[in-house]
């Protein structure tokens, strides 16, 4: 589970880096587009100025020359001006196309940035959900650890102990398997908390049945042996005391030290 959380964090960092790279690329494209536009305007102004100058020259030649060779020269220059004007219009069209392409690319990059931001938000949600699942699982495990039941002879002679620590490995294994199965499906969700609680309840009930069965068999055996059986009277304490000395050891107000409660408790006879 911790590895998956680390992977999600790493993926989140990669997504944020891609967003920063896209922002830099958008800024560069915008700057290039602005520079191209300035160059285009300068070129247009320069060509227009040259066109005016050549037009003035053409007018002057037309006014002061009546010879055929001058007329042909003027016509030739006029044709050259027309060709240059046509080339200028072609360049303007190309620059406009470049400008449109740049705008389209900027729009696409903005869309990609938005998609990456959405993916980043989804990773954050999954990361928070994983951490919350981990926190709730640890709380559940700690609560189970505090419910260890012991059946003992006298004060320190334990003959049976149900170890609830094994539930920790079982719960973690079940949660990881559940996550793997659901990640392979279309939902891609973690194990629901209500299912985890039901699973935990089933395990506790199963272990409680085993404990009660062992306790019943032991009580039946000890009763056949005429040994008195006492249980701690405090709520939620399952410590059982079996006296080997008969009733004489239980006549001092029925008080004995309970290793689970860690105090001197009042035992009731079963």
GROMACS .gro file of C-alpha atoms in nm:
model
  270
    1UNK     CA    1   0.000   0.000   0.000
    2UNK     CA    2   0.284   0.242   0.090
    3UNK     CA    3   0.453   0.169  -0.243
    4UNK     CA    4   0.133   0.247  -0.431
    5UNK     CA    5   0.100   0.576  -0.244
    6UNK     CA    6   0.461   0.661  -0.332
    7UNK     CA    7   0.393   0.574  -0.698
    8UNK     CA    8   0.089   0.800  -0.696
    9UNK     CA    9   0.295   1.082  -0.545
   10UNK     CA   10   0.565   1.032  -0.805
   11UNK     CA   11   0.311   1.033  -1.086
   12UNK     CA   12   0.161   1.351  -0.941
   13UNK     CA   13   0.504   1.521  -0.946
   14UNK     CA   14   0.555   1.413  -1.311
   15UNK     CA   15   0.215   1.555  -1.406
   16UNK     CA   16   0.294   1.887  -1.239
   17UNK     CA   17   0.629   1.904  -1.418
   18UNK     CA   18   0.455   1.845  -1.754
   19UNK     CA   19   0.214   2.128  -1.675
   20UNK     CA   20   0.505   2.364  -1.601
   21UNK     CA   21   0.678   2.260  -1.926
   22UNK     CA   22   0.359   2.325  -2.122
   23UNK     CA   23   0.322   2.668  -1.965
   24UNK     CA   24   0.678   2.757  -2.069
   25UNK     CA   25   0.614   2.628  -2.421
   26UNK     CA   26   0.294   2.834  -2.448
   27UNK     CA   27   0.480   3.146  -2.335
   28UNK     CA   28   0.756   3.085  -2.593
   29UNK     CA   29   0.503   3.033  -2.873
   30UNK     CA   30   0.319   3.349  -2.775
   31UNK     CA   31   0.644   3.544  -2.777
   32UNK     CA   32   0.744   3.402  -3.118
   33UNK     CA   33   0.402   3.485  -3.257
   34UNK     CA   34   0.433   3.844  -3.135
   35UNK     CA   35   0.783   3.878  -3.289
   36UNK     CA   36   0.665   3.737  -3.623
   37UNK     CA   37   0.376   3.979  -3.624
   38UNK     CA   38   0.609   4.274  -3.559
   39UNK     CA   39   0.843   4.162  -3.839
   40UNK     CA   40   0.548   4.126  -4.076
   41UNK     CA   41   0.425   4.479  -3.997
   42UNK     CA   42   0.774   4.623  -4.048
   43UNK     CA   43   0.809   4.440  -4.380
   44UNK     CA   44   0.470   4.566  -4.495
   45UNK     CA   45   0.561   4.922  -4.406
   46UNK     CA   46   0.897   4.894  -4.579
   47UNK     CA   47   0.746   4.748  -4.896
   48UNK     CA   48   0.473   5.009  -4.899
   49UNK     CA   49   0.734   5.282  -4.865
   50UNK     CA   50   0.938   5.132  -5.149
   51UNK     CA   51   0.623   5.102  -5.354
   52UNK     CA   52   0.549   5.471  -5.298
   53UNK     CA   53   0.904   5.568  -5.389
   54UNK     CA   54   0.897   5.365  -5.706
   55UNK     CA   55   0.556   5.500  -5.792
   56UNK     CA   56   0.691   5.852  -5.754
   57UNK     CA   57   0.982   5.759  -5.975
   58UNK     CA   58   0.743   5.615  -6.228
   59UNK     CA   59   0.536   5.933  -6.227
   60UNK     CA   60   0.843   6.148  -6.270
   61UNK     CA   61   0.964   5.937  -6.561
   62UNK     CA   62   0.623   5.953  -6.723
   63UNK     CA   63   0.613   6.331  -6.692
   64UNK     CA   64   0.959   6.407  -6.829
   65UNK     CA   65   1.012   6.135  -7.085
   66UNK     CA   66   0.829   6.084  -7.414
   67UNK     CA   67   1.070   5.850  -7.574
   68UNK     CA   68   0.977   5.491  -7.645
   69UNK     CA   69   1.271   5.343  -7.462
   70UNK     CA   70   1.177   5.540  -7.151
   71UNK     CA   71   0.818   5.424  -7.184
   72UNK     CA   72   0.931   5.063  -7.211
   73UNK     CA   73   1.155   5.112  -6.910
   74UNK     CA   74   0.866   5.257  -6.714
   75UNK     CA   75   0.644   4.968  -6.814
   76UNK     CA   76   0.912   4.726  -6.712
   77UNK     CA   77   0.954   4.892  -6.374
   78UNK     CA   78   0.579   4.899  -6.332
   79UNK     CA   79   0.565   4.527  -6.400
   80UNK     CA   80   0.841   4.471  -6.149
   81UNK     CA   81   0.644   4.669  -5.893
   82UNK     CA   82   0.339   4.456  -5.963
   83UNK     CA   83   0.543   4.141  -5.919
   84UNK     CA   84   0.690   4.269  -5.594
   85UNK     CA   85   0.345   4.363  -5.475
   86UNK     CA   86   0.220   4.015  -5.557
   87UNK     CA   87   0.512   3.861  -5.369
   88UNK     CA   88   0.433   4.084  -5.075
   89UNK     CA   89   0.071   3.967  -5.074
   90UNK     CA   90   0.192   3.606  -5.084
   91UNK     CA   91   0.421   3.665  -4.786
   92UNK     CA   92   0.137   3.832  -4.597
   93UNK     CA   93  -0.085   3.530  -4.664
   94UNK     CA   94   0.187   3.294  -4.542
   95UNK     CA   95   0.240   3.498  -4.225
   96UNK     CA   96  -0.133   3.495  -4.158
   97UNK     CA   97  -0.136   3.118  -4.200
   98UNK     CA   98   0.155   3.089  -3.955
   99UNK     CA   99  -0.036   3.310  -3.714
  100UNK     CA  100  -0.347   3.090  -3.741
  101UNK     CA  101  -0.140   2.775  -3.692
  102UNK     CA  102   0.023   2.926  -3.384
  103UNK     CA  103  -0.318   3.010  -3.237
  104UNK     CA  104  -0.442   2.657  -3.304
  105UNK     CA  105  -0.134   2.509  -3.139
  106UNK     CA  106  -0.180   2.735  -2.836
  107UNK     CA  107  -0.542   2.620  -2.804
  108UNK     CA  108  -0.432   2.256  -2.819
  109UNK     CA  109  -0.164   2.314  -2.557
  110UNK     CA  110  -0.418   2.482  -2.332
  111UNK     CA  111  -0.651   2.183  -2.371
  112UNK     CA  112  -0.364   1.948  -2.292
  113UNK     CA  113  -0.278   2.156  -1.988
  114UNK     CA  114  -0.637   2.133  -1.866
  115UNK     CA  115  -0.641   1.754  -1.917
  116UNK     CA  116  -0.318   1.718  -1.723
  117UNK     CA  117  -0.458   1.934  -1.445
  118UNK     CA  118  -0.767   1.712  -1.427
  119UNK     CA  119  -0.550   1.400  -1.413
  120UNK     CA  120  -0.343   1.563  -1.138
  121UNK     CA  121  -0.657   1.632  -0.937
  122UNK     CA  122  -0.769   1.270  -0.983
  123UNK     CA  123  -0.430   1.147  -0.857
  124UNK     CA  124  -0.460   1.374  -0.555
  125UNK     CA  125  -0.807   1.235  -0.481
  126UNK     CA  126  -0.680   0.875  -0.512
  127UNK     CA  127  -0.380   0.957  -0.295
  128UNK     CA  128  -0.597   1.110  -0.023
  129UNK     CA  129  -0.833   0.811  -0.044
  130UNK     CA  130  -0.541   0.567  -0.009
  131UNK     CA  131  -0.404   0.751   0.292
  132UNK     CA  132  -0.749   0.758   0.454
  133UNK     CA  133  -0.792   0.382   0.390
  134UNK     CA  134  -0.450   0.321   0.545
  135UNK     CA  135  -0.537   0.533   0.850
  136UNK     CA  136  -0.870   0.352   0.904
  137UNK     CA  137  -0.703   0.013   0.859
  138UNK     CA  138  -0.440   0.095   1.121
  139UNK     CA  139  -0.714   0.210   1.361
  140UNK     CA  140  -0.900  -0.118   1.301
  141UNK     CA  141  -0.584  -0.322   1.358
  142UNK     CA  142  -0.504  -0.138   1.682
  143UNK     CA  143  -0.858  -0.195   1.808
  144UNK     CA  144  -0.823  -0.566   1.731
  145UNK     CA  145  -0.489  -0.585   1.910
  146UNK     CA  146  -0.657  -0.448   2.224
  147UNK     CA  147  -0.911  -0.733   2.217
  148UNK     CA  148  -0.670  -1.021   2.287
  149UNK     CA  149  -0.851  -1.293   2.486
  150UNK     CA  150  -0.656  -1.521   2.723
  151UNK     CA  151  -0.757  -1.832   2.910
  152UNK     CA  152  -0.520  -1.898   3.202
  153UNK     CA  153  -0.460  -2.132   3.499
  154UNK     CA  154  -0.403  -1.932   3.819
  155UNK     CA  155  -0.236  -1.598   3.746
  156UNK     CA  156   0.042  -1.654   3.492
  157UNK     CA  157  -0.008  -2.005   3.352
  158UNK     CA  158  -0.166  -1.947   3.007
  159UNK     CA  159  -0.277  -2.261   2.827
  160UNK     CA  160  -0.456  -2.099   2.531
  161UNK     CA  161  -0.417  -1.767   2.355
  162UNK     CA  162  -0.588  -1.642   2.041
  163UNK     CA  163  -0.342  -1.412   1.864
  164UNK     CA  164  -0.531  -1.137   1.686
  165UNK     CA  165  -0.208  -1.001   1.536
  166UNK     CA  166  -0.257  -1.251   1.254
  167UNK     CA  167  -0.560  -1.049   1.150
  168UNK     CA  168  -0.326  -0.763   1.056
  169UNK     CA  169  -0.154  -0.961   0.781
  170UNK     CA  170  -0.485  -1.105   0.664
  171UNK     CA  171  -0.656  -0.765   0.643
  172UNK     CA  172  -0.363  -0.600   0.463
  173UNK     CA  173  -0.335  -0.891   0.218
  174UNK     CA  174  -0.710  -0.882   0.148
  175UNK     CA  175  -0.706  -0.507   0.098
  176UNK     CA  176  -0.410  -0.521  -0.144
  177UNK     CA  177  -0.572  -0.802  -0.345
  178UNK     CA  178  -0.900  -0.612  -0.355
  179UNK     CA  179  -0.723  -0.300  -0.478
  180UNK     CA  180  -0.540  -0.494  -0.752
  181UNK     CA  181  -0.863  -0.650  -0.877
  182UNK     CA  182  -1.047  -0.318  -0.882
  183UNK     CA  183  -0.756  -0.135  -1.046
  184UNK     CA  184  -0.783  -0.382  -1.334
  185UNK     CA  185  -1.154  -0.307  -1.371
  186UNK     CA  186  -1.310   0.006  -1.515
  187UNK     CA  187  -1.403   0.149  -1.174
  188UNK     CA  188  -1.044   0.170  -1.042
  189UNK     CA  189  -1.154   0.223  -0.682
  190UNK     CA  190  -1.015   0.113  -0.350
  191UNK     CA  191  -1.184  -0.143  -0.130
  192UNK     CA  192  -1.499   0.020   0.017
  193UNK     CA  193  -1.477   0.086   0.388
  194UNK     CA  194  -1.812  -0.081   0.461
  195UNK     CA  195  -1.691  -0.407   0.303
  196UNK     CA  196  -1.371  -0.387   0.505
  197UNK     CA  197  -1.573  -0.343   0.825
  198UNK     CA  198  -1.794  -0.642   0.737
  199UNK     CA  199  -1.485  -0.850   0.663
  200UNK     CA  200  -1.332  -0.747   0.995
  201UNK     CA  201  -1.654  -0.834   1.182
  202UNK     CA  202  -1.667  -1.179   1.022
  203UNK     CA  203  -1.308  -1.249   1.127
  204UNK     CA  204  -1.370  -1.137   1.483
  205UNK     CA  205  -1.685  -1.349   1.509
  206UNK     CA  206  -1.500  -1.651   1.370
  207UNK     CA  207  -1.217  -1.614   1.621
  208UNK     CA  208  -1.468  -1.557   1.901
  209UNK     CA  209  -1.641  -1.884   1.809
  210UNK     CA  210  -1.307  -2.065   1.829
  211UNK     CA  211  -1.233  -1.906   2.168
  212UNK     CA  212  -1.578  -1.988   2.307
  213UNK     CA  213  -1.550  -2.345   2.183
  214UNK     CA  214  -1.212  -2.391   2.351
  215UNK     CA  215  -1.343  -2.227   2.667
  216UNK     CA  216  -1.652  -2.450   2.676
  217UNK     CA  217  -1.446  -2.765   2.630
  218UNK     CA  218  -1.204  -2.660   2.903
  219UNK     CA  219  -1.484  -2.570   3.144
  220UNK     CA  220  -1.653  -2.904   3.078
  221UNK     CA  221  -1.325  -3.086   3.148
  222UNK     CA  222  -1.253  -2.893   3.466
  223UNK     CA  223  -1.604  -2.938   3.598
  224UNK     CA  224  -1.566  -3.310   3.551
  225UNK     CA  225  -1.247  -3.277   3.755
  226UNK     CA  226  -1.437  -3.078   4.024
  227UNK     CA  227  -1.210  -2.770   3.991
  228UNK     CA  228  -1.373  -2.428   4.047
  229UNK     CA  229  -1.367  -2.181   3.755
  230UNK     CA  230  -1.380  -1.803   3.800
  231UNK     CA  231  -1.401  -1.519   3.546
  232UNK     CA  232  -1.312  -1.150   3.584
  233UNK     CA  233  -1.633  -0.956   3.650
  234UNK     CA  234  -1.527  -0.642   3.462
  235UNK     CA  235  -1.699  -0.570   3.132
  236UNK     CA  236  -1.515  -0.679   2.814
  237UNK     CA  237  -1.261  -0.883   3.014
  238UNK     CA  238  -1.244  -1.255   2.931
  239UNK     CA  239  -0.973  -1.358   3.178
  240UNK     CA  240  -1.062  -1.695   3.335
  241UNK     CA  241  -0.911  -1.817   3.662
  242UNK     CA  242  -0.904  -2.188   3.756
  243UNK     CA  243  -0.820  -2.260   4.120
  244UNK     CA  244  -0.618  -2.576   4.182
  245UNK     CA  245  -0.665  -2.538   4.561
  246UNK     CA  246  -1.042  -2.576   4.563
  247UNK     CA  247  -1.278  -2.328   4.724
  248UNK     CA  248  -1.034  -2.228   5.001
  249UNK     CA  249  -0.838  -2.001   4.766
  250UNK     CA  250  -1.154  -1.816   4.669
  251UNK     CA  251  -1.292  -1.726   5.013
  252UNK     CA  252  -1.109  -1.391   5.053
  253UNK     CA  253  -1.383  -1.177   4.893
  254UNK     CA  254  -1.310  -1.348   4.561
  255UNK     CA  255  -1.039  -1.088   4.479
  256UNK     CA  256  -0.747  -1.187   4.256
  257UNK     CA  257  -0.502  -1.000   4.036
  258UNK     CA  258  -0.619  -0.988   3.673
  259UNK     CA  259  -0.325  -0.969   3.426
  260UNK     CA  260  -0.550  -0.822   3.155
  261UNK     CA  261  -0.708  -0.545   3.366
  262UNK     CA  262  -0.379  -0.515   3.560
  263UNK     CA  263  -0.570  -0.460   3.886
  264UNK     CA  264  -0.717  -0.672   4.163
  265UNK     CA  265  -1.060  -0.771   4.029
  266UNK     CA  266  -1.368  -0.933   4.175
  267UNK     CA  267  -1.405  -1.274   4.007
  268UNK     CA  268  -1.737  -1.446   3.954
  269UNK     CA  269  -1.768  -1.823   3.955
  270UNK     CA  270  -1.875  -1.991   3.631
   0.00000   0.00000   0.00000
